[in-house]
Amino acid sequence: MKSLKKFLLIVAMTTIFTTSAFAEGGFEFILNAPLQMSLGIPSKFLKDNAEAKGEKGFDYGVSAQFGYMATAGSLGISLLAEVGYSHDNFAMSINARDIGIALDESVKFSFDFESLQVGLLPKLNIGNFSIGIGGGVKIPLIGGKETVTIGKEKNSVKLSRSDIKNILEPDFIGYIKGTLDYSIFLTDRFALNLGLYLGYDIINAKILIGDQKDKLGSFDVGAEVGLRFAPR
């Protein structure tokens, strides 16, 4: 998680110094809704000791991005804070025999978290296109779920906040993401945003082998749609 903090600091400082070179600008606000497919990324330990494989999942959410946009002609630099809600899925499969179950099939398990998302998203604006690279943390709230599937038998357990603290250490999700958006301006300052999304989430979670904690990742790809208020 230290590398994530360094990444956010570098991104923020670079954007601040770059923005100072632009003469004009104004307030920017975006209400955004991403919709993504996710793929679980097992750790090396799970791959080596349990033949772990990533499984597909589905993520979604809504966020408000707000801050300042500095412009110079058709170029602009935005420094945006981001606050929102995020549903995130981490899904894996493990060889049953590696966790002491006498079956010749895999055990699928997944974590679903409903989280408060807080981060930074600097953007480079070129005409109507915007390229963003940022990151932050997602704080899981009550409403998460842990699911274990063996064959056709599926068992799901709802997670309280205390359960989440027991499963995750630290009890938050780190994330980085990249976005590519196109703004369709309806007025001089109001636009419809359409875009693509790439992201990577990481947790340190309790797994099925030896009740130990290990890093699990999730790679996300999808689309996003939003409403934007910003200088044209």
PDB file of N, CA, C and O in Angstrom, residues 6 35 49 52 66 68 91-92 101 116 121 123 153-154 170 174 176 182-184 187 191 210-211:
ATOM      1  N   LYS A   6       2.685   6.616  -2.663  1.00  0.00           N
ATOM      2  CA  LYS A   6       3.705   7.329  -3.431  1.00  0.00           C
ATOM      3  C   LYS A   6       3.186   7.689  -4.816  1.00  0.00           C
ATOM      4  O   LYS A   6       3.420   8.793  -5.322  1.00  0.00           O
ATOM      5  N   LEU A  35     -19.359   0.703 -15.548  1.00  0.00           N
ATOM      6  CA  LEU A  35     -19.910  -0.660 -15.596  1.00  0.00           C
ATOM      7  C   LEU A  35     -18.813  -1.542 -16.166  1.00  0.00           C
ATOM      8  O   LEU A  35     -18.376  -1.334 -17.307  1.00  0.00           O
ATOM      9  N   ASN A  49       0.583 -23.195  -4.847  1.00  0.00           N
ATOM     10  CA  ASN A  49       0.175 -24.160  -3.833  1.00  0.00           C
ATOM     11  C   ASN A  49      -1.260 -24.660  -3.967  1.00  0.00           C
ATOM     12  O   ASN A  49      -1.635 -25.615  -3.278  1.00  0.00           O
ATOM     13  N   ALA A  52      -4.443 -22.084  -8.292  1.00  0.00           N
ATOM     14  CA  ALA A  52      -5.481 -21.049  -8.337  1.00  0.00           C
ATOM     15  C   ALA A  52      -5.577 -20.416  -9.715  1.00  0.00           C
ATOM     16  O   ALA A  52      -4.578 -20.215 -10.406  1.00  0.00           O
ATOM     17  N   PHE A  66     -14.809  16.121  -8.819  1.00  0.00           N
ATOM     18  CA  PHE A  66     -14.905  17.571  -8.792  1.00  0.00           C
ATOM     19  C   PHE A  66     -13.544  18.184  -8.500  1.00  0.00           C
ATOM     20  O   PHE A  66     -12.717  17.599  -7.800  1.00  0.00           O
ATOM     21  N   TYR A  68     -10.666  21.451 -10.238  1.00  0.00           N
ATOM     22  CA  TYR A  68     -10.352  22.629 -11.064  1.00  0.00           C
ATOM     23  C   TYR A  68      -9.749  22.176 -12.383  1.00  0.00           C
ATOM     24  O   TYR A  68      -8.918  21.264 -12.431  1.00  0.00           O
ATOM     25  N   ALA A  91     -12.847 -12.851  -7.509  1.00  0.00           N
ATOM     26  CA  ALA A  91     -13.267 -14.239  -7.693  1.00  0.00           C
ATOM     27  C   ALA A  91     -12.087 -15.113  -8.113  1.00  0.00           C
ATOM     28  O   ALA A  91     -11.311 -14.750  -9.004  1.00  0.00           O
ATOM     29  N   MET A  92     -11.954 -16.278  -7.468  1.00  0.00           N
ATOM     30  CA  MET A  92     -10.884 -17.236  -7.740  1.00  0.00           C
ATOM     31  C   MET A  92     -11.441 -18.656  -7.723  1.00  0.00           C
ATOM     32  O   MET A  92     -12.534 -18.905  -7.203  1.00  0.00           O
ATOM     33  N   ILE A 101     -10.112 -31.201   0.701  1.00  0.00           N
ATOM     34  CA  ILE A 101     -11.407 -31.745   0.293  1.00  0.00           C
ATOM     35  C   ILE A 101     -11.171 -32.835  -0.744  1.00  0.00           C
ATOM     36  O   ILE A 101     -10.546 -32.596  -1.781  1.00  0.00           O
ATOM     37  N   LEU A 116     -17.279   2.637   0.002  1.00  0.00           N
ATOM     38  CA  LEU A 116     -17.129   4.072  -0.206  1.00  0.00           C
ATOM     39  C   LEU A 116     -15.788   4.297  -0.879  1.00  0.00           C
ATOM     40  O   LEU A 116     -14.751   3.850  -0.381  1.00  0.00           O
ATOM     41  N   LEU A 121      -8.156  11.890  -9.400  1.00  0.00           N
ATOM     42  CA  LEU A 121      -8.148  11.534 -10.810  1.00  0.00           C
ATOM     43  C   LEU A 121      -7.724  12.741 -11.647  1.00  0.00           C
ATOM     44  O   LEU A 121      -8.567  13.493 -12.146  1.00  0.00           O
ATOM     45  N   LYS A 123      -6.563  14.636 -15.012  1.00  0.00           N
ATOM     46  CA  LYS A 123      -6.903  14.368 -16.404  1.00  0.00           C
ATOM     47  C   LYS A 123      -6.192  15.347 -17.340  1.00  0.00           C
ATOM     48  O   LYS A 123      -6.028  16.528 -17.017  1.00  0.00           O
ATOM     49  N   GLU A 153     -23.048 -26.943  -5.309  1.00  0.00           N
ATOM     50  CA  GLU A 153     -23.449 -26.396  -4.008  1.00  0.00           C
ATOM     51  C   GLU A 153     -22.804 -25.036  -3.778  1.00  0.00           C
ATOM     52  O   GLU A 153     -21.576 -24.895  -3.802  1.00  0.00           O
ATOM     53  N   LYS A 154     -23.635 -24.032  -3.558  1.00  0.00           N
ATOM     54  CA  LYS A 154     -23.148 -22.668  -3.348  1.00  0.00           C
ATOM     55  C   LYS A 154     -23.595 -22.170  -1.971  1.00  0.00           C
ATOM     56  O   LYS A 154     -24.767 -22.267  -1.611  1.00  0.00           O
ATOM     57  N   PRO A 170      -4.803  -4.485   5.679  1.00  0.00           N
ATOM     58  CA  PRO A 170      -5.718  -3.484   6.241  1.00  0.00           C
ATOM     59  C   PRO A 170      -7.121  -3.614   5.651  1.00  0.00           C
ATOM     60  O   PRO A 170      -7.304  -4.237   4.594  1.00  0.00           O
ATOM     61  N   GLY A 174      -7.179  -1.029  -2.158  1.00  0.00           N
ATOM     62  CA  GLY A 174      -6.417  -0.046  -2.930  1.00  0.00           C
ATOM     63  C   GLY A 174      -6.746  -0.170  -4.407  1.00  0.00           C
ATOM     64  O   GLY A 174      -6.998  -1.273  -4.900  1.00  0.00           O
ATOM     65  N   ILE A 176      -6.019   1.577  -8.591  1.00  0.00           N
ATOM     66  CA  ILE A 176      -5.535   2.520  -9.594  1.00  0.00           C
ATOM     67  C   ILE A 176      -6.414   2.352 -10.822  1.00  0.00           C
ATOM     68  O   ILE A 176      -7.009   1.286 -11.040  1.00  0.00           O
ATOM     69  N   TYR A 182     -14.926  10.851 -23.906  1.00  0.00           N
ATOM     70  CA  TYR A 182     -15.257  11.811 -24.954  1.00  0.00           C
ATOM     71  C   TYR A 182     -16.482  12.603 -24.511  1.00  0.00           C
ATOM     72  O   TYR A 182     -17.494  12.013 -24.107  1.00  0.00           O
ATOM     73  N   SER A 183     -16.390  13.932 -24.570  1.00  0.00           N
ATOM     74  CA  SER A 183     -17.471  14.808 -24.108  1.00  0.00           C
ATOM     75  C   SER A 183     -18.277  15.332 -25.288  1.00  0.00           C
ATOM     76  O   SER A 183     -17.715  15.920 -26.223  1.00  0.00           O
ATOM     77  N   ILE A 184     -19.581  15.118 -25.233  1.00  0.00           N
ATOM     78  CA  ILE A 184     -20.500  15.674 -26.222  1.00  0.00           C
ATOM     79  C   ILE A 184     -21.162  16.884 -25.583  1.00  0.00           C
ATOM     80  O   ILE A 184     -22.077  16.759 -24.758  1.00  0.00           O
ATOM     81  N   THR A 187     -24.173  22.376 -24.188  1.00  0.00           N
ATOM     82  CA  THR A 187     -24.055  23.827 -24.067  1.00  0.00           C
ATOM     83  C   THR A 187     -22.564  24.134 -23.934  1.00  0.00           C
ATOM     84  O   THR A 187     -21.726  23.232 -24.043  1.00  0.00           O
ATOM     85  N   ALA A 191     -21.992  18.802 -20.677  1.00  0.00           N
ATOM     86  CA  ALA A 191     -21.729  17.776 -21.680  1.00  0.00           C
ATOM     87  C   ALA A 191     -22.151  16.394 -21.195  1.00  0.00           C
ATOM     88  O   ALA A 191     -22.234  16.128 -19.989  1.00  0.00           O
ATOM     89  N   GLY A 210      -4.886 -22.602   5.226  1.00  0.00           N
ATOM     90  CA  GLY A 210      -4.211 -22.285   6.480  1.00  0.00           C
ATOM     91  C   GLY A 210      -4.726 -21.040   7.166  1.00  0.00           C
ATOM     92  O   GLY A 210      -4.082 -20.512   8.062  1.00  0.00           O
ATOM     93  N   ASP A 211      -5.863 -20.534   6.749  1.00  0.00           N
ATOM     94  CA  ASP A 211      -6.469 -19.355   7.373  1.00  0.00           C
ATOM     95  C   ASP A 211      -5.514 -18.162   7.382  1.00  0.00           C
ATOM     96  O   ASP A 211      -5.558 -17.309   8.266  1.00  0.00           O
TER      97      ASP A 211
END
